[in-house]
Amino acid sequence: MTPAEFRHLVRNQEYVNPTAGICPGFSQANLIILPKEDAYDFLLLAQRNPKPIPILEVSELGQRGLKRLGHDLDIATDIPKYRVYQDGVLVEEPLSIEKYWSDDFVSFLIGCSFSFEDLLLEAGIEIRHIEEKVNVPMYQTNIPLEGAGQFSGNMVVSMRPIPASQVTKAVQVTSRVPSVHGAPIQIGHPEEIGITHLDSPDFGDTVTIKEGEIPVFWACGVTPQAVVMNTKPHLAITHAPGHMLVTDLANRELII
Amino acid sequence: MTPAEFRHLVRNQEYVNPTAGICPGFSQANLIILPKEDAYDFLLLAQRNPKPIPILEVSELGQRGLKRLGHDLDIATDIPKYRVYQDGVLVEEPLSIEKYWSDDFVSFLIGCSFSFEDLLLEAGIEIRHIEEKVNVPMYQTNIPLEGAGQFSGNMVVSMRPIPASQVTKAVQVTSRVPSVHGAPIQIGHPEEIGITHLDSPDFGDTVTIKEGEIPVFWACGVTPQAVVMNTKPHLAITHAPGHMLVTDLANRELII
């Protein structure tokens, strides 16, 4: 299935699940939509925090299409599940945001670590949440972002358990794709970044950590949602964690 | 001399020349200052064109100091020469912009290829404009930027003649510092990017190209000035080409 075919399924609400493992070889993207008046502060936040918020594309004002990430793409319908935040509170998880759409919206598409999972698989590293057919576990941390204007908050991370013998390889592989979060931000000591319960993630699902495996943490594109909950802008629309935009951009294009 | 000591010299107008070769090991930065109303469009232009416009830091609104690039730093006095553009026209080249300063200004500091010159020197590659004690030659190209809002224009490049046997090394060394323009954008065929007269650069000075040397072109942080001349915002203040901000940021921090 091509990314465009998958987006059509989503548009018709025939696929409403997390997207890890979908369309291998193609990048996936996080979303945050903000009114124009908040766009400068958010773009500056991204510039100052490129690990958790690596921008892949910014839409033109009010446009539901994109230029770089895909043709035949509608940002208001092509994500399996959205989250609508009003004054920092999650008020709805709709399958489409057409009824919310405004000509005043700017969409920010942010690199997603699902994009490097096929590179890890190619390197012989198993991805536990794909194996267990659940959403990736994600955690709030105590790592403060560098704030910008009204926006501030802490970094969110995703976690993958990696056998100790493969941690070096996982660092090497992901270092080559900085635009989808790049190298891990922490290896093996969750409590150092404020994570006390690996078995109860703040977003997504729990996965098994086997004997001899190390929890490895990557910066996560759900970070903007933590920022929204912290700073409470009037309106923000995001993807639901793990439910990403599947783009036409080949992962190999992101390798440096 | 430390970067802070050098900036004091500049602040006292005791140094008014190009800065190539100054404070080896420390990054230099291009500047463009715009009123807040133009800041979003410019930040988006930078996001869409990271080769010519790699942002190192964006100031807080109206602030003359910076957080990341240096302490004891005044953006209104610490650059050896500025350019003031009104409606796209260069109206003055002052040594200080204190009289122009407004609480409405945002300063964008952009990576400069002078920052990788000591890496090239360490790799045994001579830098002709340092050798000849002149400014680096810079050229307008026919390479269009991806526009953002009101801003559009073509890329400006800097040129260094490199012996054919060292071109590979020059690519390798500069590929590792993407935040100061990274790898060359063109090697050996200036006419393909619209440069017809190597001996009459659009900015900076002419340098000798010896037998057996290839002209190598890197994206240049003077590009925003070409954008300003093309799109004529009401007011823009920049550094004078080659006259950079010398920062406290070590070049080794930029290596990936």
XYZ file of C-alpha atoms in Angstrom:
512
model
C 0.000 0.000 0.000
C 1.363 3.433 -0.900
C 1.213 6.313 1.597
C -1.462 7.995 -0.576
C -3.561 4.817 -0.558
C -3.177 4.572 3.203
C -4.216 8.216 3.627
C -7.370 7.473 1.600
C -8.227 4.638 3.996
C -7.763 7.035 6.903
C -9.765 9.774 5.174
C -12.646 7.306 4.824
C -12.243 6.405 8.520
C -11.462 2.800 7.629
C -8.223 2.908 9.669
C -8.328 4.412 13.169
C -5.335 2.793 14.937
C -1.706 3.721 15.716
C 0.519 3.804 12.663
C 3.815 2.162 13.745
C 4.875 -0.272 11.019
C 2.577 1.210 8.358
C 4.130 1.851 4.902
C 7.715 0.875 5.796
C 10.277 3.155 4.176
C 8.111 6.270 4.421
C 8.325 8.956 7.077
C 5.576 9.598 9.564
C 4.848 12.977 11.123
C 3.448 14.490 14.288
C 0.994 17.373 13.962
C 0.182 20.527 15.825
C -2.192 23.122 14.416
C -2.284 26.592 15.941
C -3.949 29.877 15.028
C -1.639 32.275 13.188
C -1.226 34.505 16.244
C 0.572 31.650 18.061
C 2.607 30.470 15.067
C 5.732 32.599 15.589
C 6.157 31.536 19.206
C 5.742 27.886 18.246
C 8.156 28.053 15.299
C 10.691 29.690 17.619
C 10.093 26.959 20.224
C 10.880 24.391 17.525
C 14.003 26.272 16.433
C 15.231 26.281 20.024
C 14.371 22.627 20.694
C 15.208 20.680 17.520
C 15.557 17.290 19.255
C 11.924 16.995 20.385
C 10.476 19.354 17.729
C 12.254 18.804 14.376
C 10.043 20.564 11.844
C 9.532 18.696 8.563
C 7.098 21.199 7.034
C 5.012 24.226 7.929
C 1.811 24.688 5.934
C 0.763 27.878 4.233
C -1.787 29.826 6.271
C -5.210 28.160 6.139
C -4.145 25.481 3.632
C -5.117 21.851 4.268
C -2.622 20.547 1.688
C 1.160 20.369 1.986
C 3.969 20.842 -0.523
C 6.814 18.675 0.671
C 5.292 15.775 2.580
C 2.696 14.579 0.115
C 0.296 15.216 -2.714
C -3.366 14.257 -2.443
C -3.080 14.973 1.270
C -5.641 16.643 3.526
C -4.327 17.551 6.946
C -7.891 17.806 8.310
C -8.833 14.195 7.513
C -5.719 12.091 6.843
C -4.634 11.397 10.410
C -6.322 8.399 12.089
C -7.178 10.272 15.267
C -6.829 13.900 16.406
C -6.847 15.653 19.739
C -8.510 19.020 20.253
C -7.222 21.088 23.169
C -9.104 24.164 24.359
C -7.276 26.271 26.960
C -4.915 23.339 27.473
C -7.678 20.807 28.155
C -8.288 17.821 25.886
C -11.915 18.213 24.835
C -12.330 15.756 21.944
C -10.535 12.989 20.034
C -12.208 13.229 16.628
C -11.415 11.196 13.492
C -11.629 14.354 11.377
C -11.210 18.038 12.188
C -13.106 19.440 9.215
C -15.706 21.021 11.488
C -12.975 22.874 13.397
C -11.084 24.098 10.344
C -10.278 27.802 10.105
C -8.531 29.894 7.460
C -6.447 31.167 10.347
C -4.752 27.789 11.002
C -1.080 26.983 10.523
C -0.077 23.282 10.570
C 3.306 22.171 11.860
C 4.457 18.699 10.803
C 7.139 17.306 13.069
C 9.468 14.350 12.555
C 8.434 11.068 14.232
C 10.639 8.302 15.572
C 8.449 5.699 13.814
C 10.372 6.890 10.735
C 13.614 5.327 11.939
C 12.102 2.049 13.063
C 12.580 0.388 9.701
C 16.231 1.491 9.790
C 16.528 -0.216 13.196
C 14.779 -3.327 11.867
C 17.162 -3.418 8.884
C 20.030 -3.272 11.372
C 18.627 -6.374 13.082
C 17.090 -4.555 16.059
C 13.592 -5.666 17.039
C 10.958 -3.067 17.875
C 8.992 -4.362 20.828
C 5.784 -2.315 20.340
C 5.529 -3.458 16.720
C 6.160 -7.055 17.811
C 3.481 -6.751 20.512
C 1.126 -4.816 18.210
C 0.613 -1.931 20.630
C 1.367 1.793 20.668
C 4.895 2.912 21.606
C 5.240 3.866 25.306
C 5.802 7.600 25.837
C 6.691 9.443 29.045
C 6.745 12.947 30.444
C 10.251 13.862 31.645
C 11.762 16.486 33.922
C 13.858 17.888 31.036
C 12.793 21.511 30.523
C 12.508 22.891 27.026
C 14.047 26.220 26.158
C 10.918 28.360 26.170
C 9.736 30.717 23.419
C 7.205 33.470 24.053
C 4.170 31.944 25.740
C 5.338 28.367 25.202
C 7.248 26.248 27.702
C 7.138 22.759 29.165
C 9.090 19.543 29.520
C 10.228 17.066 26.905
C 8.218 13.922 26.172
C 10.186 10.803 25.185
C 9.412 7.490 23.526
C 11.009 4.297 24.861
C 12.226 1.156 23.137
C 13.821 -1.734 25.067
C 17.068 -2.695 23.294
C 19.330 -5.680 24.080
C 22.505 -4.367 25.702
C 24.612 -5.736 22.837
C 22.651 -3.667 20.293
C 22.519 -0.294 22.047
C 25.599 1.000 20.219
C 24.060 0.072 16.870
C 20.775 1.762 17.831
C 22.661 4.983 18.635
C 24.598 4.825 15.372
C 21.553 4.186 13.203
C 19.387 6.896 14.728
C 22.186 9.486 14.854
C 21.968 9.583 11.074
C 18.368 10.845 11.030
C 18.299 14.039 13.141
C 15.132 15.287 11.460
C 13.143 12.461 13.055
C 14.605 12.997 16.567
C 18.024 11.466 15.877
C 20.110 9.863 18.602
C 18.655 8.831 21.978
C 18.560 11.493 24.657
C 18.981 8.973 27.495
C 20.035 5.344 27.847
C 19.305 3.122 30.799
C 18.495 5.467 33.692
C 14.857 6.571 33.414
C 14.825 7.993 36.956
C 17.475 10.555 35.923
C 14.966 12.147 33.567
C 12.065 11.930 35.982
C 10.501 8.647 34.840
C 9.649 6.543 37.900
C 7.229 3.966 36.509
C 8.254 2.408 33.203
C 5.170 0.183 33.379
C 2.723 3.093 33.313
C 3.553 5.365 30.370
C 1.924 8.794 30.141
C 0.950 8.178 26.517
C 0.693 4.944 24.509
C 0.994 1.419 25.895
C 3.249 -0.626 28.138
C 5.692 -3.003 26.453
C 7.656 -5.945 27.820
C 11.243 -5.256 28.866
C 13.104 -8.556 28.771
C 16.090 -9.683 30.851
C 19.258 -8.113 29.434
C 17.464 -5.250 27.703
C 18.102 -1.571 28.351
C 15.344 1.052 28.100
C 16.444 3.606 25.495
C 14.716 6.987 25.285
C 14.278 9.192 22.232
C 12.848 12.732 22.127
C 9.220 12.548 21.019
C 6.950 14.679 18.854
C 4.226 14.485 21.484
C 6.264 17.163 23.290
C 4.116 19.970 21.777
C 1.085 18.407 23.488
C 2.862 18.621 26.833
C 3.584 22.271 25.997
C -0.084 22.867 25.184
C -1.206 21.268 28.447
C 1.341 23.394 30.306
C 0.776 26.778 28.660
C -2.906 26.505 27.711
C -3.243 28.370 24.410
C -6.859 29.080 23.463
C -6.930 26.368 20.778
C -4.542 23.675 19.582
C -5.235 20.605 17.487
C -2.790 17.701 17.386
C -2.632 14.083 16.285
C -3.506 11.528 18.976
C -0.219 10.039 20.249
C 0.920 7.194 17.975
C -1.652 8.075 15.308
C 0.566 9.793 12.776
C 0.428 11.345 9.330
C 1.959 8.868 6.876
C 3.864 10.948 4.318
C 5.265 10.464 0.817
C 8.745 11.363 2.084
C 11.134 8.401 1.899
C 13.099 7.786 5.091
C 16.281 7.470 3.035
C 15.866 11.167 2.140
C 16.313 11.984 5.836
C 19.616 10.154 6.293
C 22.657 12.371 6.633
C 42.279 37.353 22.221
C 38.981 35.915 23.457
C 35.754 36.539 21.519
C 34.561 38.842 24.340
C 37.804 40.844 24.135
C 37.425 41.077 20.358
C 33.822 42.265 20.703
C 35.025 45.017 23.067
C 37.481 46.202 20.409
C 34.634 46.277 17.910
C 32.303 48.011 20.357
C 34.912 50.756 20.751
C 35.202 50.935 16.938
C 38.861 49.945 17.092
C 38.294 47.099 14.611
C 36.262 47.795 11.461
C 37.441 45.106 9.012
C 36.240 41.680 7.802
C 36.532 38.975 10.456
C 37.833 35.881 8.609
C 40.608 34.331 10.673
C 39.667 36.191 13.889
C 39.497 34.110 17.117
C 40.154 30.702 15.511
C 38.038 27.956 17.037
C 35.035 30.200 17.665
C 31.962 30.472 15.474
C 31.073 33.602 13.598
C 27.533 34.645 12.753
C 25.599 36.577 10.127
C 22.929 38.999 11.305
C 19.566 40.182 10.126
C 17.328 42.327 12.309
C 13.675 42.747 11.398
C 10.650 44.306 13.091
C 8.459 41.766 14.889
C 5.761 41.911 12.201
C 8.217 40.392 9.692
C 9.759 37.861 12.093
C 7.437 34.908 11.437
C 7.894 35.061 7.680
C 11.658 35.235 8.096
C 11.853 32.386 10.603
C 9.757 30.291 8.209
C 12.070 31.248 5.327
C 14.983 29.983 7.407
C 13.155 26.752 8.290
C 12.532 26.133 4.590
C 16.072 27.023 3.484
C 18.440 25.643 6.116
C 21.499 25.500 3.821
C 21.790 29.271 3.252
C 19.943 30.312 6.444
C 20.939 28.004 9.337
C 19.692 29.786 12.448
C 22.068 29.726 15.419
C 19.948 31.919 17.686
C 16.921 34.198 17.651
C 16.924 37.027 20.184
C 14.094 37.852 22.519
C 11.973 40.737 21.263
C 13.790 44.060 21.656
C 16.771 42.542 23.497
C 20.301 43.525 22.457
C 21.875 40.621 24.340
C 21.850 36.939 23.419
C 21.639 33.762 25.500
C 23.461 31.092 23.532
C 26.082 32.863 21.443
C 27.762 34.990 24.066
C 27.698 36.909 27.312
C 28.763 40.553 27.468
C 27.475 40.893 23.935
C 25.587 43.827 22.412
C 24.090 43.106 19.022
C 23.788 46.843 18.303
C 27.518 47.570 18.645
C 29.552 44.358 18.455
C 29.638 43.856 14.683
C 32.425 45.731 12.854
C 30.103 47.132 10.194
C 26.343 47.057 9.619
C 24.084 47.661 6.658
C 20.760 49.442 6.968
C 18.202 48.697 4.252
C 15.073 50.816 3.894
C 12.499 49.484 1.422
C 15.202 47.178 0.047
C 17.710 49.970 -0.570
C 21.047 50.121 1.256
C 20.988 53.547 2.923
C 23.878 53.427 5.385
C 26.833 51.294 6.524
C 27.203 52.373 10.160
C 29.669 51.056 12.742
C 26.886 50.974 15.367
C 23.118 50.762 15.081
C 22.281 52.182 18.507
C 20.484 55.143 16.962
C 18.224 52.810 14.959
C 17.414 50.459 17.830
C 13.765 49.711 18.544
C 12.025 47.583 21.186
C 10.222 46.034 18.236
C 13.372 44.391 16.791
C 14.089 40.678 16.539
C 17.688 39.630 15.742
C 18.407 36.480 13.767
C 21.950 35.100 14.049
C 22.854 32.806 11.198
C 25.735 30.359 10.813
C 28.752 31.595 8.832
C 31.170 29.586 6.737
C 34.114 31.407 8.370
C 33.330 29.024 11.246
C 34.534 25.985 9.296
C 37.653 27.591 7.927
C 39.802 26.541 10.858
C 38.535 22.974 10.359
C 39.677 23.207 6.722
C 43.031 24.653 7.802
C 43.486 21.807 10.306
C 42.813 19.391 7.442
C 45.656 21.002 5.509
C 43.496 23.042 3.141
C 44.591 26.641 2.584
C 42.023 29.429 2.606
C 42.925 31.820 -0.158
C 41.129 34.940 1.133
C 42.827 34.570 4.534
C 46.187 34.060 2.772
C 45.598 37.152 0.617
C 44.146 39.138 3.564
C 40.946 40.099 1.740
C 37.226 39.433 2.190
C 35.812 36.121 0.892
C 34.280 36.421 -2.610
C 30.479 36.035 -2.618
C 28.127 35.722 -5.589
C 24.445 35.977 -6.393
C 23.192 32.717 -7.951
C 20.181 31.662 -9.991
C 19.154 29.156 -7.293
C 15.701 30.184 -6.021
C 14.897 29.904 -2.347
C 11.685 28.319 -1.222
C 9.696 31.448 -0.386
C 7.865 32.204 2.863
C 5.165 34.858 3.079
C 6.543 38.113 1.694
C 10.116 36.785 1.465
C 11.724 35.275 -1.633
C 14.943 35.558 -3.592
C 17.974 33.629 -4.775
C 20.769 32.023 -2.807
C 24.079 33.822 -2.292
C 27.224 31.660 -2.154
C 30.784 32.080 -0.952
C 33.658 30.670 -3.019
C 36.969 29.133 -2.041
C 39.436 27.800 -4.632
C 40.516 24.295 -3.583
C 43.236 22.132 -5.177
C 41.527 19.279 -7.076
C 43.235 16.718 -4.846
C 41.689 18.272 -1.723
C 38.088 18.759 -2.861
C 36.952 15.441 -1.359
C 38.455 16.381 1.990
C 36.805 19.821 1.851
C 33.409 18.161 1.293
C 33.982 15.706 4.126
C 35.107 18.335 6.625
C 32.287 20.786 5.923
C 29.584 18.084 5.775
C 30.074 17.680 9.510
C 29.019 21.256 10.326
C 25.549 21.731 8.799
C 24.718 24.611 11.136
C 27.356 26.771 9.450
C 26.195 25.934 5.890
C 27.650 22.410 5.769
C 28.708 20.765 2.511
C 29.282 22.738 -0.708
C 26.234 23.332 -2.882
C 28.260 23.335 -6.121
C 31.735 22.281 -7.205
C 33.505 23.442 -10.333
C 30.788 24.780 -12.636
C 29.905 28.335 -11.599
C 27.944 28.983 -14.810
C 25.453 26.258 -13.830
C 24.373 28.370 -10.873
C 24.347 31.619 -12.791
C 27.829 32.906 -11.961
C 29.482 34.215 -15.121
C 32.334 36.326 -13.792
C 34.355 34.736 -11.008
C 36.653 37.752 -11.049
C 33.910 40.210 -10.114
C 32.084 38.954 -7.015
C 28.810 40.590 -5.989
C 30.037 40.929 -2.391
C 33.542 40.783 -0.925
C 36.791 40.653 -2.891
C 38.354 38.756 -5.777
C 40.861 36.025 -4.911
C 43.462 34.258 -7.027
C 42.451 30.908 -8.509
C 45.638 28.984 -9.238
C 46.266 26.376 -11.924
C 44.809 23.041 -10.803
C 42.344 24.575 -8.365
C 38.576 24.133 -8.502
C 36.162 26.861 -7.389
C 33.984 25.400 -4.618
C 30.764 27.134 -3.592
C 29.084 27.113 -0.189
C 25.680 28.566 0.700
C 26.190 31.952 2.336
C 24.539 33.879 5.139
C 24.452 37.000 2.988
C 21.423 35.348 1.350
C 18.989 37.272 3.624
C 20.405 40.513 2.188
C 19.579 39.315 -1.334
C 16.076 38.526 -0.039
C 15.789 42.023 1.442
C 16.896 43.639 -1.824
C 14.392 41.472 -3.697
C 11.353 41.833 -1.455
C 11.941 45.296 0.021
C 10.632 45.136 3.589
C 10.245 48.550 5.194
C 13.342 48.110 7.376
C 16.087 45.524 7.730
C 19.477 45.801 9.393
C 22.251 43.315 8.648
C 25.976 42.889 9.094
C 28.121 44.152 6.199
C 29.236 41.096 4.203
C 32.340 39.532 5.766
C 32.000 41.646 8.917
C 30.598 39.070 11.301
C 29.616 38.681 14.932
C 32.378 36.710 16.667
C 30.642 34.461 19.198
C 31.597 32.486 22.312
C 30.346 29.282 20.659
C 33.184 26.841 19.972
C 33.210 25.420 16.458
C 33.687 21.946 17.896
C 30.205 22.277 19.417
C 28.805 22.449 15.894
C 30.381 19.238 14.628
C 28.011 16.317 14.167
